Amino acid sequence: MVAPYFSSGGQRMLNIGCHLSAAKGYYHMGKEALDIGANTFQFFTRNPRGGKAKKVNYDDMKLLIEFAGRNNFATLMAHAPYTMNACSVEPSIRNFALQVIQEDLSTLDNFPNAYYVFHPGSHSGQGVEQGIALIAEMLNSVLSDGLRTTVLLETMSGKGTEIGKTFEELNLIIQLLEQKEKIGVCLDTCHVYDGGYDIVNNLDGVLKEFDDKIGLNFLKAVHCNDSLNILGSHKDRHACIGKGNIGLDAMSRIINHPILRKLPFYLETPNDLSGYAEEIRTLRKLYVE
Ligand code: FE
Ligand code: FE
Ligand code: ZN
């Protein structure tokens, strides 16, 4: 498919969007994003709690790609379904995860570039080490030189037996990969806060730790959420921007931080479209150009 490459978004503006419903198609999401003041967005590749993907409408996808190019959108983010668990104890669930990521990446290969974020998985009692090995095994079978999409591991809050709750765990996965060119990390502000990283009082320290444990070159995107719970709660309940324990001042420091300010930010707050529009307006106002 021939289409202009997405730019890296606005050079001086905040690159921000939110999670949008894919129900009405790709082009529709692009128009919706623009309507609410966003210049990127995130969407589920399929029903987040189910499995089968809808048949891909490539004409619709092409319309979005042109639209995104014309409007200087930053990189678009596709989110894998929650049912994808690469490190389940059940072989059938692991096979399903592999099938999902293969299908999704082949669909996304029609984008000029995109991010594909997924939750590393829950080891459900097998232990962290085995979980990490299984996640890396799945990634090793899909990451290749020719891949156009960059696959992002999401930082997790550590509820249940989730893997990815520490930078060490994410690094261990990355270290097992044969091909590290097409892998990155998406930092979810609610998740890292719930995971015990104090981005409110020690953002510099947390980013330093990210650099020491993983390397900042792997940090590609930010999920921008406040948290209903306290630091280290391991809960994962998102709050609207400024309405949780992270707060608006800390969020302002996050979007303006020299290490983070050029990354794309994606809101996953409990909102309807007008709520997202409001949050985008608020954050754009706080961004120092
Ligand atoms: Fe997520
Ligand atoms: Fe997230
Ligand atoms: Zn979450």
PDB file of C-alpha atoms and ligand atoms in Angstrom:
ATOM      1  CA  MET A   1       0.000   0.000   0.000  1.00  0.00           C
ATOM      2  CA  VAL A   2       1.380   3.392  -0.954  1.00  0.00           C
ATOM      3  CA  ALA A   3       0.906   6.134   1.556  1.00  0.00           C
ATOM      4  CA  PRO A   4       2.882   8.938   3.118  1.00  0.00           C
ATOM      5  CA  TYR A   5       4.746   8.028   6.272  1.00  0.00           C
ATOM      6  CA  PHE A   6       3.321   9.395   9.460  1.00  0.00           C
ATOM      7  CA  SER A   7       5.438  12.228  10.638  1.00  0.00           C
ATOM      8  CA  SER A   8       6.737  12.164  14.152  1.00  0.00           C
ATOM      9  CA  GLY A   9       3.770  14.405  14.872  1.00  0.00           C
ATOM     10  CA  GLY A  10       4.045  18.068  15.595  1.00  0.00           C
ATOM     11  CA  GLN A  11       7.613  19.089  16.203  1.00  0.00           C
ATOM     12  CA  ARG A  12       6.772  21.559  18.933  1.00  0.00           C
ATOM     13  CA  MET A  13       3.345  20.543  20.017  1.00  0.00           C
ATOM     14  CA  LEU A  14       2.324  17.889  22.499  1.00  0.00           C
ATOM     15  CA  ASN A  15       1.572  14.662  20.656  1.00  0.00           C
ATOM     16  CA  ILE A  16      -1.510  13.378  22.386  1.00  0.00           C
ATOM     17  CA  GLY A  17      -4.586  11.300  21.768  1.00  0.00           C
ATOM     18  CA  CYS A  18      -6.812   8.863  23.546  1.00  0.00           C
ATOM     19  CA  HIS A  19      -8.191   5.392  23.230  1.00  0.00           C
ATOM     20  CA  LEU A  20     -10.985   5.351  20.632  1.00  0.00           C
ATOM     21  CA  SER A  21     -13.573   2.759  19.670  1.00  0.00           C
ATOM     22  CA  ALA A  22     -12.782   1.002  16.407  1.00  0.00           C
ATOM     23  CA  ALA A  23     -16.445   0.065  15.878  1.00  0.00           C
ATOM     24  CA  LYS A  24     -16.973   2.544  13.034  1.00  0.00           C
ATOM     25  CA  GLY A  25     -13.697   1.875  11.314  1.00  0.00           C
ATOM     26  CA  TYR A  26     -10.273   3.410  10.884  1.00  0.00           C
ATOM     27  CA  TYR A  27     -11.082   6.619   9.037  1.00  0.00           C
ATOM     28  CA  HIS A  28     -13.831   7.399  11.511  1.00  0.00           C
ATOM     29  CA  MET A  29     -11.337   7.204  14.370  1.00  0.00           C
ATOM     30  CA  GLY A  30      -9.014   9.623  12.604  1.00  0.00           C
ATOM     31  CA  LYS A  31     -11.780  12.197  12.159  1.00  0.00           C
ATOM     32  CA  GLU A  32     -12.922  11.709  15.730  1.00  0.00           C
ATOM     33  CA  ALA A  33      -9.369  12.233  17.000  1.00  0.00           C
ATOM     34  CA  LEU A  34      -9.013  15.478  15.070  1.00  0.00           C
ATOM     35  CA  ASP A  35     -12.411  16.644  16.340  1.00  0.00           C
ATOM     36  CA  ILE A  36     -11.327  16.368  19.961  1.00  0.00           C
ATOM     37  CA  GLY A  37      -7.987  18.094  19.444  1.00  0.00           C
ATOM     38  CA  ALA A  38      -5.876  14.939  19.325  1.00  0.00           C
ATOM     39  CA  ASN A  39      -3.103  14.263  16.833  1.00  0.00           C
ATOM     40  CA  THR A  40      -2.846  10.534  17.425  1.00  0.00           C
ATOM     41  CA  PHE A  41      -4.969   7.801  19.043  1.00  0.00           C
ATOM     42  CA  GLN A  42      -5.042   4.233  20.285  1.00  0.00           C
ATOM     43  CA  PHE A  43      -7.478   1.485  19.319  1.00  0.00           C
ATOM     44  CA  PHE A  44      -8.077  -2.204  19.985  1.00  0.00           C
ATOM     45  CA  THR A  45      -7.199  -4.497  17.125  1.00  0.00           C
ATOM     46  CA  ARG A  46     -10.193  -6.678  18.064  1.00  0.00           C
ATOM     47  CA  ASN A  47     -12.660  -7.198  20.912  1.00  0.00           C
ATOM     48  CA  PRO A  48     -10.441  -6.713  23.986  1.00  0.00           C
ATOM     49  CA  ARG A  49     -12.152  -9.539  25.873  1.00  0.00           C
ATOM     50  CA  GLY A  50     -12.711 -11.821  22.932  1.00  0.00           C
ATOM     51  CA  GLY A  51     -10.710 -13.216  20.119  1.00  0.00           C
ATOM     52  CA  LYS A  52     -11.704 -13.074  16.509  1.00  0.00           C
ATOM     53  CA  ALA A  53     -10.763  -9.958  14.570  1.00  0.00           C
ATOM     54  CA  LYS A  54     -13.197  -8.324  12.165  1.00  0.00           C
ATOM     55  CA  LYS A  55     -12.330  -8.635   8.515  1.00  0.00           C
ATOM     56  CA  VAL A  56      -9.940  -5.817   7.694  1.00  0.00           C
ATOM     57  CA  ASN A  57     -11.243  -3.074   5.419  1.00  0.00           C
ATOM     58  CA  TYR A  58      -8.063  -1.995   3.641  1.00  0.00           C
ATOM     59  CA  ASP A  59      -9.740   0.864   1.778  1.00  0.00           C
ATOM     60  CA  ASP A  60     -10.855   2.314   5.080  1.00  0.00           C
ATOM     61  CA  MET A  61      -7.359   1.833   6.482  1.00  0.00           C
ATOM     62  CA  LYS A  62      -5.897   3.650   3.504  1.00  0.00           C
ATOM     63  CA  LEU A  63      -8.244   6.595   4.061  1.00  0.00           C
ATOM     64  CA  LEU A  64      -7.033   6.838   7.639  1.00  0.00           C
ATOM     65  CA  ILE A  65      -3.384   6.666   6.635  1.00  0.00           C
ATOM     66  CA  GLU A  66      -3.844   9.537   4.171  1.00  0.00           C
ATOM     67  CA  PHE A  67      -5.855  11.512   6.690  1.00  0.00           C
ATOM     68  CA  ALA A  68      -3.265  10.970   9.432  1.00  0.00           C
ATOM     69  CA  GLY A  69      -0.478  12.010   7.071  1.00  0.00           C
ATOM     70  CA  ARG A  70      -2.317  15.171   5.955  1.00  0.00           C
ATOM     71  CA  ASN A  71      -2.984  16.160   9.540  1.00  0.00           C
ATOM     72  CA  ASN A  72       0.497  15.499  10.810  1.00  0.00           C
ATOM     73  CA  PHE A  73      -0.527  12.755  13.215  1.00  0.00           C
ATOM     74  CA  ALA A  74       2.036  11.156  15.463  1.00  0.00           C
ATOM     75  CA  THR A  75       2.426   7.367  15.495  1.00  0.00           C
ATOM     76  CA  LEU A  76      -0.810   5.459  15.944  1.00  0.00           C
ATOM     77  CA  MET A  77      -1.063   2.843  18.665  1.00  0.00           C
ATOM     78  CA  ALA A  78      -2.848  -0.477  18.336  1.00  0.00           C
ATOM     79  CA  HIS A  79      -3.594  -2.318  21.576  1.00  0.00           C
ATOM     80  CA  ALA A  80      -3.701  -6.119  21.767  1.00  0.00           C
ATOM     81  CA  PRO A  81      -6.713  -7.779  23.403  1.00  0.00           C
ATOM     82  CA  TYR A  82      -6.545  -8.501  27.145  1.00  0.00           C
ATOM     83  CA  THR A  83      -7.211 -12.152  26.372  1.00  0.00           C
ATOM     84  CA  MET A  84      -3.760 -12.446  24.851  1.00  0.00           C
ATOM     85  CA  ASN A  85      -1.600 -14.165  27.472  1.00  0.00           C
ATOM     86  CA  ALA A  86       1.732 -15.305  26.108  1.00  0.00           C
ATOM     87  CA  CYS A  87       2.704 -16.956  29.387  1.00  0.00           C
ATOM     88  CA  SER A  88      -0.451 -18.810  30.344  1.00  0.00           C
ATOM     89  CA  VAL A  89      -0.057 -22.283  31.856  1.00  0.00           C
ATOM     90  CA  GLU A  90      -2.520 -23.486  29.189  1.00  0.00           C
ATOM     91  CA  PRO A  91      -0.825 -24.331  25.881  1.00  0.00           C
ATOM     92  CA  SER A  92      -4.062 -23.527  24.012  1.00  0.00           C
ATOM     93  CA  ILE A  93      -4.084 -20.000  25.441  1.00  0.00           C
ATOM     94  CA  ARG A  94      -0.436 -19.535  24.539  1.00  0.00           C
ATOM     95  CA  ASN A  95      -1.158 -20.722  20.998  1.00  0.00           C
ATOM     96  CA  PHE A  96      -4.053 -18.307  20.795  1.00  0.00           C
ATOM     97  CA  ALA A  97      -1.723 -15.475  21.897  1.00  0.00           C
ATOM     98  CA  LEU A  98       0.722 -16.351  19.157  1.00  0.00           C
ATOM     99  CA  GLN A  99      -2.029 -16.497  16.560  1.00  0.00           C
ATOM    100  CA  VAL A 100      -3.413 -13.110  17.681  1.00  0.00           C
ATOM    101  CA  ILE A 101      -0.071 -11.337  17.553  1.00  0.00           C
ATOM    102  CA  GLN A 102       0.769 -12.877  14.158  1.00  0.00           C
ATOM    103  CA  GLU A 103      -2.568 -11.806  12.682  1.00  0.00           C
ATOM    104  CA  ASP A 104      -2.459  -8.345  14.232  1.00  0.00           C
ATOM    105  CA  LEU A 105       1.085  -7.657  13.076  1.00  0.00           C
ATOM    106  CA  SER A 106       0.267  -8.797   9.590  1.00  0.00           C
ATOM    107  CA  THR A 107      -2.705  -6.403   9.495  1.00  0.00           C
ATOM    108  CA  LEU A 108      -0.582  -3.575  10.891  1.00  0.00           C
ATOM    109  CA  ASP A 109       2.032  -4.246   8.268  1.00  0.00           C
ATOM    110  CA  ASN A 110      -0.236  -2.228   5.984  1.00  0.00           C
ATOM    111  CA  PHE A 111       0.382   0.862   8.083  1.00  0.00           C
ATOM    112  CA  PRO A 112       3.437   2.982   7.270  1.00  0.00           C
ATOM    113  CA  ASN A 113       4.483   2.435  10.866  1.00  0.00           C
ATOM    114  CA  ALA A 114       2.567   1.821  14.041  1.00  0.00           C
ATOM    115  CA  TYR A 115       3.005   0.782  17.611  1.00  0.00           C
ATOM    116  CA  TYR A 116       1.468  -2.432  18.875  1.00  0.00           C
ATOM    117  CA  VAL A 117       1.255  -2.526  22.654  1.00  0.00           C
ATOM    118  CA  PHE A 118       0.469  -5.635  24.659  1.00  0.00           C
ATOM    119  CA  HIS A 119       0.343  -6.706  28.287  1.00  0.00           C
ATOM    120  CA  PRO A 120       3.271  -9.091  28.717  1.00  0.00           C
ATOM    121  CA  GLY A 121       1.029 -11.611  30.473  1.00  0.00           C
ATOM    122  CA  SER A 122       0.194 -13.338  33.739  1.00  0.00           C
ATOM    123  CA  HIS A 123       2.234 -16.393  34.689  1.00  0.00           C
ATOM    124  CA  SER A 124      -0.582 -17.776  36.855  1.00  0.00           C
ATOM    125  CA  GLY A 125       1.665 -19.605  39.270  1.00  0.00           C
ATOM    126  CA  GLN A 126       4.410 -20.919  37.002  1.00  0.00           C
ATOM    127  CA  GLY A 127       6.774 -18.295  38.318  1.00  0.00           C
ATOM    128  CA  VAL A 128       8.193 -15.100  36.881  1.00  0.00           C
ATOM    129  CA  GLU A 129      11.186 -16.745  35.260  1.00  0.00           C
ATOM    130  CA  GLN A 130       9.124 -19.246  33.275  1.00  0.00           C
ATOM    131  CA  GLY A 131       6.665 -16.489  32.359  1.00  0.00           C
ATOM    132  CA  ILE A 132       9.440 -14.307  31.013  1.00  0.00           C
ATOM    133  CA  ALA A 133      10.840 -17.190  28.968  1.00  0.00           C
ATOM    134  CA  LEU A 134       7.432 -17.876  27.381  1.00  0.00           C
ATOM    135  CA  ILE A 135       6.842 -14.203  26.524  1.00  0.00           C
ATOM    136  CA  ALA A 136      10.265 -13.986  24.894  1.00  0.00           C
ATOM    137  CA  GLU A 137       9.585 -17.217  23.004  1.00  0.00           C
ATOM    138  CA  MET A 138       6.419 -15.751  21.479  1.00  0.00           C
ATOM    139  CA  LEU A 139       8.181 -12.508  20.590  1.00  0.00           C
ATOM    140  CA  ASN A 140      11.099 -14.333  19.045  1.00  0.00           C
ATOM    141  CA  SER A 141       8.754 -16.064  16.663  1.00  0.00           C
ATOM    142  CA  VAL A 142       7.155 -12.816  15.418  1.00  0.00           C
ATOM    143  CA  LEU A 143       9.867 -10.158  15.553  1.00  0.00           C
ATOM    144  CA  SER A 144      11.755  -9.965  12.311  1.00  0.00           C
ATOM    145  CA  ASP A 145      13.823  -7.522  10.314  1.00  0.00           C
ATOM    146  CA  GLY A 146      11.066  -6.849   7.839  1.00  0.00           C
ATOM    147  CA  LEU A 147       8.455  -5.928  10.435  1.00  0.00           C
ATOM    148  CA  ARG A 148       7.090  -2.407   9.999  1.00  0.00           C
ATOM    149  CA  THR A 149       5.434  -2.228  13.398  1.00  0.00           C
ATOM    150  CA  THR A 150       7.255  -1.668  16.668  1.00  0.00           C
ATOM    151  CA  VAL A 151       5.957  -3.975  19.400  1.00  0.00           C
ATOM    152  CA  LEU A 152       5.715  -2.386  22.838  1.00  0.00           C
ATOM    153  CA  LEU A 153       5.680  -4.144  26.190  1.00  0.00           C
ATOM    154  CA  GLU A 154       3.407  -2.293  28.595  1.00  0.00           C
ATOM    155  CA  THR A 155       4.570  -1.540  32.140  1.00  0.00           C
ATOM    156  CA  MET A 156       2.083  -3.249  34.463  1.00  0.00           C
ATOM    157  CA  SER A 157       0.791  -2.578  37.979  1.00  0.00           C
ATOM    158  CA  GLY A 158       1.537  -6.094  39.213  1.00  0.00           C
ATOM    159  CA  LYS A 159      -1.966  -7.225  40.072  1.00  0.00           C
ATOM    160  CA  GLY A 160      -2.277 -10.990  40.373  1.00  0.00           C
ATOM    161  CA  THR A 161       0.660 -12.671  38.672  1.00  0.00           C
ATOM    162  CA  GLU A 162       1.229  -9.995  36.032  1.00  0.00           C
ATOM    163  CA  ILE A 163       4.672  -9.799  34.514  1.00  0.00           C
ATOM    164  CA  GLY A 164       6.089  -6.397  33.665  1.00  0.00           C
ATOM    165  CA  LYS A 165       5.547  -4.790  37.068  1.00  0.00           C
ATOM    166  CA  THR A 166       9.231  -3.919  37.370  1.00  0.00           C
ATOM    167  CA  PHE A 167      11.732  -2.519  34.905  1.00  0.00           C
ATOM    168  CA  GLU A 168      13.932  -5.539  35.696  1.00  0.00           C
ATOM    169  CA  GLU A 169      11.269  -7.932  34.410  1.00  0.00           C
ATOM    170  CA  LEU A 170      10.792  -5.978  31.202  1.00  0.00           C
ATOM    171  CA  ASN A 171      14.521  -5.896  30.684  1.00  0.00           C
ATOM    172  CA  LEU A 172      14.800  -9.667  31.192  1.00  0.00           C
ATOM    173  CA  ILE A 173      12.259 -10.177  28.398  1.00  0.00           C
ATOM    174  CA  ILE A 174      14.117  -7.810  26.080  1.00  0.00           C
ATOM    175  CA  GLN A 175      17.452  -9.472  26.827  1.00  0.00           C
ATOM    176  CA  LEU A 176      16.074 -12.805  25.618  1.00  0.00           C
ATOM    177  CA  LEU A 177      15.113 -11.369  22.224  1.00  0.00           C
ATOM    178  CA  GLU A 178      17.147 -12.152  19.163  1.00  0.00           C
ATOM    179  CA  GLN A 179      15.819  -9.091  17.377  1.00  0.00           C
ATOM    180  CA  LYS A 180      15.713  -5.952  19.534  1.00  0.00           C
ATOM    181  CA  GLU A 181      15.183  -3.407  16.743  1.00  0.00           C
ATOM    182  CA  LYS A 182      11.411  -3.728  16.747  1.00  0.00           C
ATOM    183  CA  ILE A 183      10.751  -3.833  20.472  1.00  0.00           C
ATOM    184  CA  GLY A 184      10.041  -1.010  22.882  1.00  0.00           C
ATOM    185  CA  VAL A 185       8.250  -0.141  26.095  1.00  0.00           C
ATOM    186  CA  CYS A 186       5.073   1.838  26.702  1.00  0.00           C
ATOM    187  CA  LEU A 187       5.116   3.464  30.122  1.00  0.00           C
ATOM    188  CA  ASP A 188       1.641   3.529  31.668  1.00  0.00           C
ATOM    189  CA  THR A 189       1.633   6.232  34.355  1.00  0.00           C
ATOM    190  CA  CYS A 190      -1.154   4.603  36.392  1.00  0.00           C
ATOM    191  CA  HIS A 191       0.494   1.187  36.192  1.00  0.00           C
ATOM    192  CA  VAL A 192       4.004   2.284  37.194  1.00  0.00           C
ATOM    193  CA  TYR A 193       2.574   4.350  40.060  1.00  0.00           C
ATOM    194  CA  ASP A 194       0.499   1.408  41.288  1.00  0.00           C
ATOM    195  CA  GLY A 195       3.592  -0.722  40.753  1.00  0.00           C
ATOM    196  CA  GLY A 196       5.506   1.410  43.272  1.00  0.00           C
ATOM    197  CA  TYR A 197       7.442   3.853  41.080  1.00  0.00           C
ATOM    198  CA  ASP A 198       7.008   7.328  42.542  1.00  0.00           C
ATOM    199  CA  ILE A 199       6.544   9.433  39.433  1.00  0.00           C
ATOM    200  CA  VAL A 200       4.911  12.121  41.593  1.00  0.00           C
ATOM    201  CA  ASN A 201       7.815  12.910  43.931  1.00  0.00           C
ATOM    202  CA  ASN A 202      10.724  11.376  42.058  1.00  0.00           C
ATOM    203  CA  LEU A 203      10.113  11.403  38.306  1.00  0.00           C
ATOM    204  CA  ASP A 204      13.799  11.975  37.564  1.00  0.00           C
ATOM    205  CA  GLY A 205      14.739   9.023  39.757  1.00  0.00           C
ATOM    206  CA  VAL A 206      12.200   6.732  38.093  1.00  0.00           C
ATOM    207  CA  LEU A 207      13.413   7.683  34.618  1.00  0.00           C
ATOM    208  CA  LYS A 208      17.006   7.187  35.735  1.00  0.00           C
ATOM    209  CA  GLU A 209      16.061   3.732  36.963  1.00  0.00           C
ATOM    210  CA  PHE A 210      14.350   3.012  33.635  1.00  0.00           C
ATOM    211  CA  ASP A 211      17.540   4.009  31.886  1.00  0.00           C
ATOM    212  CA  ASP A 212      19.726   1.912  34.174  1.00  0.00           C
ATOM    213  CA  LYS A 213      17.543  -1.203  34.006  1.00  0.00           C
ATOM    214  CA  ILE A 214      16.195  -1.094  30.434  1.00  0.00           C
ATOM    215  CA  GLY A 215      17.666   1.857  28.545  1.00  0.00           C
ATOM    216  CA  LEU A 216      15.762   4.985  27.542  1.00  0.00           C
ATOM    217  CA  ASN A 217      16.199   4.117  23.866  1.00  0.00           C
ATOM    218  CA  PHE A 218      13.470   1.500  24.413  1.00  0.00           C
ATOM    219  CA  LEU A 219      10.974   4.009  25.805  1.00  0.00           C
ATOM    220  CA  LYS A 220       8.617   4.774  22.901  1.00  0.00           C
ATOM    221  CA  ALA A 221       5.272   5.925  24.275  1.00  0.00           C
ATOM    222  CA  VAL A 222       3.304   6.881  27.366  1.00  0.00           C
ATOM    223  CA  HIS A 223      -0.164   5.836  28.509  1.00  0.00           C
ATOM    224  CA  CYS A 224      -1.320   8.924  30.324  1.00  0.00           C
ATOM    225  CA  ASN A 225      -3.643   8.011  33.207  1.00  0.00           C
ATOM    226  CA  ASP A 226      -4.203   9.133  36.745  1.00  0.00           C
ATOM    227  CA  SER A 227      -4.644   6.439  39.396  1.00  0.00           C
ATOM    228  CA  LEU A 228      -7.528   5.829  41.807  1.00  0.00           C
ATOM    229  CA  ASN A 229      -5.168   4.000  44.138  1.00  0.00           C
ATOM    230  CA  ILE A 230      -2.034   4.818  46.078  1.00  0.00           C
ATOM    231  CA  LEU A 231       1.620   4.305  45.236  1.00  0.00           C
ATOM    232  CA  GLY A 232       2.498   0.605  45.253  1.00  0.00           C
ATOM    233  CA  SER A 233      -1.130  -0.566  45.520  1.00  0.00           C
ATOM    234  CA  HIS A 234      -0.765  -3.018  42.592  1.00  0.00           C
ATOM    235  CA  LYS A 235      -4.403  -2.328  41.705  1.00  0.00           C
ATOM    236  CA  ASP A 236      -4.672  -0.826  38.186  1.00  0.00           C
ATOM    237  CA  ARG A 237      -7.728   1.427  38.346  1.00  0.00           C
ATOM    238  CA  HIS A 238      -7.398   4.410  36.028  1.00  0.00           C
ATOM    239  CA  ALA A 239      -8.667   7.843  37.062  1.00  0.00           C
ATOM    240  CA  CYS A 240      -9.311  10.928  34.945  1.00  0.00           C
ATOM    241  CA  ILE A 241      -6.436  13.372  34.596  1.00  0.00           C
ATOM    242  CA  GLY A 242      -6.017  15.334  37.830  1.00  0.00           C
ATOM    243  CA  LYS A 243      -8.690  13.300  39.618  1.00  0.00           C
ATOM    244  CA  GLY A 244      -6.505  10.640  41.197  1.00  0.00           C
ATOM    245  CA  ASN A 245      -3.421  10.247  43.347  1.00  0.00           C
ATOM    246  CA  ILE A 246      -0.983  11.308  40.636  1.00  0.00           C
ATOM    247  CA  GLY A 247      -2.587  14.723  40.227  1.00  0.00           C
ATOM    248  CA  LEU A 248      -2.348  17.468  37.668  1.00  0.00           C
ATOM    249  CA  ASP A 249       0.964  18.979  38.811  1.00  0.00           C
ATOM    250  CA  ALA A 250       2.773  15.667  38.457  1.00  0.00           C
ATOM    251  CA  MET A 251       1.081  15.054  35.082  1.00  0.00           C
ATOM    252  CA  SER A 252       2.272  18.453  33.910  1.00  0.00           C
ATOM    253  CA  ARG A 253       5.837  17.542  34.895  1.00  0.00           C
ATOM    254  CA  ILE A 254       5.465  14.227  33.044  1.00  0.00           C
ATOM    255  CA  ILE A 255       4.335  15.695  29.708  1.00  0.00           C
ATOM    256  CA  ASN A 256       6.964  18.440  29.914  1.00  0.00           C
ATOM    257  CA  HIS A 257       9.875  16.291  31.068  1.00  0.00           C
ATOM    258  CA  PRO A 258      12.795  16.589  28.628  1.00  0.00           C
ATOM    259  CA  ILE A 259      13.001  12.795  28.318  1.00  0.00           C
ATOM    260  CA  LEU A 260       9.272  12.309  27.737  1.00  0.00           C
ATOM    261  CA  ARG A 261       8.003  15.464  26.010  1.00  0.00           C
ATOM    262  CA  LYS A 262       8.567  14.277  22.434  1.00  0.00           C
ATOM    263  CA  LEU A 263       6.920  10.887  22.953  1.00  0.00           C
ATOM    264  CA  PRO A 264       3.307  10.249  21.978  1.00  0.00           C
ATOM    265  CA  PHE A 265       0.867  10.268  24.923  1.00  0.00           C
ATOM    266  CA  TYR A 266      -2.331   8.210  24.887  1.00  0.00           C
ATOM    267  CA  LEU A 267      -5.121   8.781  27.413  1.00  0.00           C
ATOM    268  CA  GLU A 268      -6.930   5.712  28.764  1.00  0.00           C
ATOM    269  CA  THR A 269      -8.991   7.518  31.347  1.00  0.00           C
ATOM    270  CA  PRO A 270     -12.626   6.680  32.137  1.00  0.00           C
ATOM    271  CA  ASN A 271     -14.157   9.227  29.772  1.00  0.00           C
ATOM    272  CA  ASP A 272     -16.490   9.812  26.901  1.00  0.00           C
ATOM    273  CA  LEU A 273     -15.334  11.819  23.885  1.00  0.00           C
ATOM    274  CA  SER A 274     -16.125  15.199  25.401  1.00  0.00           C
ATOM    275  CA  GLY A 275     -14.235  14.219  28.552  1.00  0.00           C
ATOM    276  CA  TYR A 276     -11.231  13.301  26.414  1.00  0.00           C
ATOM    277  CA  ALA A 277     -11.488  16.591  24.525  1.00  0.00           C
ATOM    278  CA  GLU A 278     -11.418  18.411  27.853  1.00  0.00           C
ATOM    279  CA  GLU A 279      -8.357  16.484  29.091  1.00  0.00           C
ATOM    280  CA  ILE A 280      -6.514  17.083  25.841  1.00  0.00           C
ATOM    281  CA  ARG A 281      -7.262  20.809  26.107  1.00  0.00           C
ATOM    282  CA  THR A 282      -6.043  20.847  29.706  1.00  0.00           C
ATOM    283  CA  LEU A 283      -2.795  19.028  28.900  1.00  0.00           C
ATOM    284  CA  ARG A 284      -2.101  21.123  25.809  1.00  0.00           C
ATOM    285  CA  LYS A 285      -2.435  24.240  27.953  1.00  0.00           C
ATOM    286  CA  LEU A 286       0.054  22.848  30.447  1.00  0.00           C
ATOM    287  CA  TYR A 287       2.585  21.941  27.765  1.00  0.00           C
ATOM    288  CA  VAL A 288       5.417  24.435  27.474  1.00  0.00           C
ATOM    289  CA  GLU A 289       6.232  24.760  23.760  1.00  0.00           C
TER     290      GLU A 289
HETATM  291 FE    FE B   1      -2.909  -1.684  28.326  1.00  0.00          FE
HETATM  292 FE    FE B   2      -2.263   1.244  29.597  1.00  0.00          FE
HETATM  293 ZN    ZN B   3      -4.545  -0.250  33.203  1.00  0.00          ZN
END
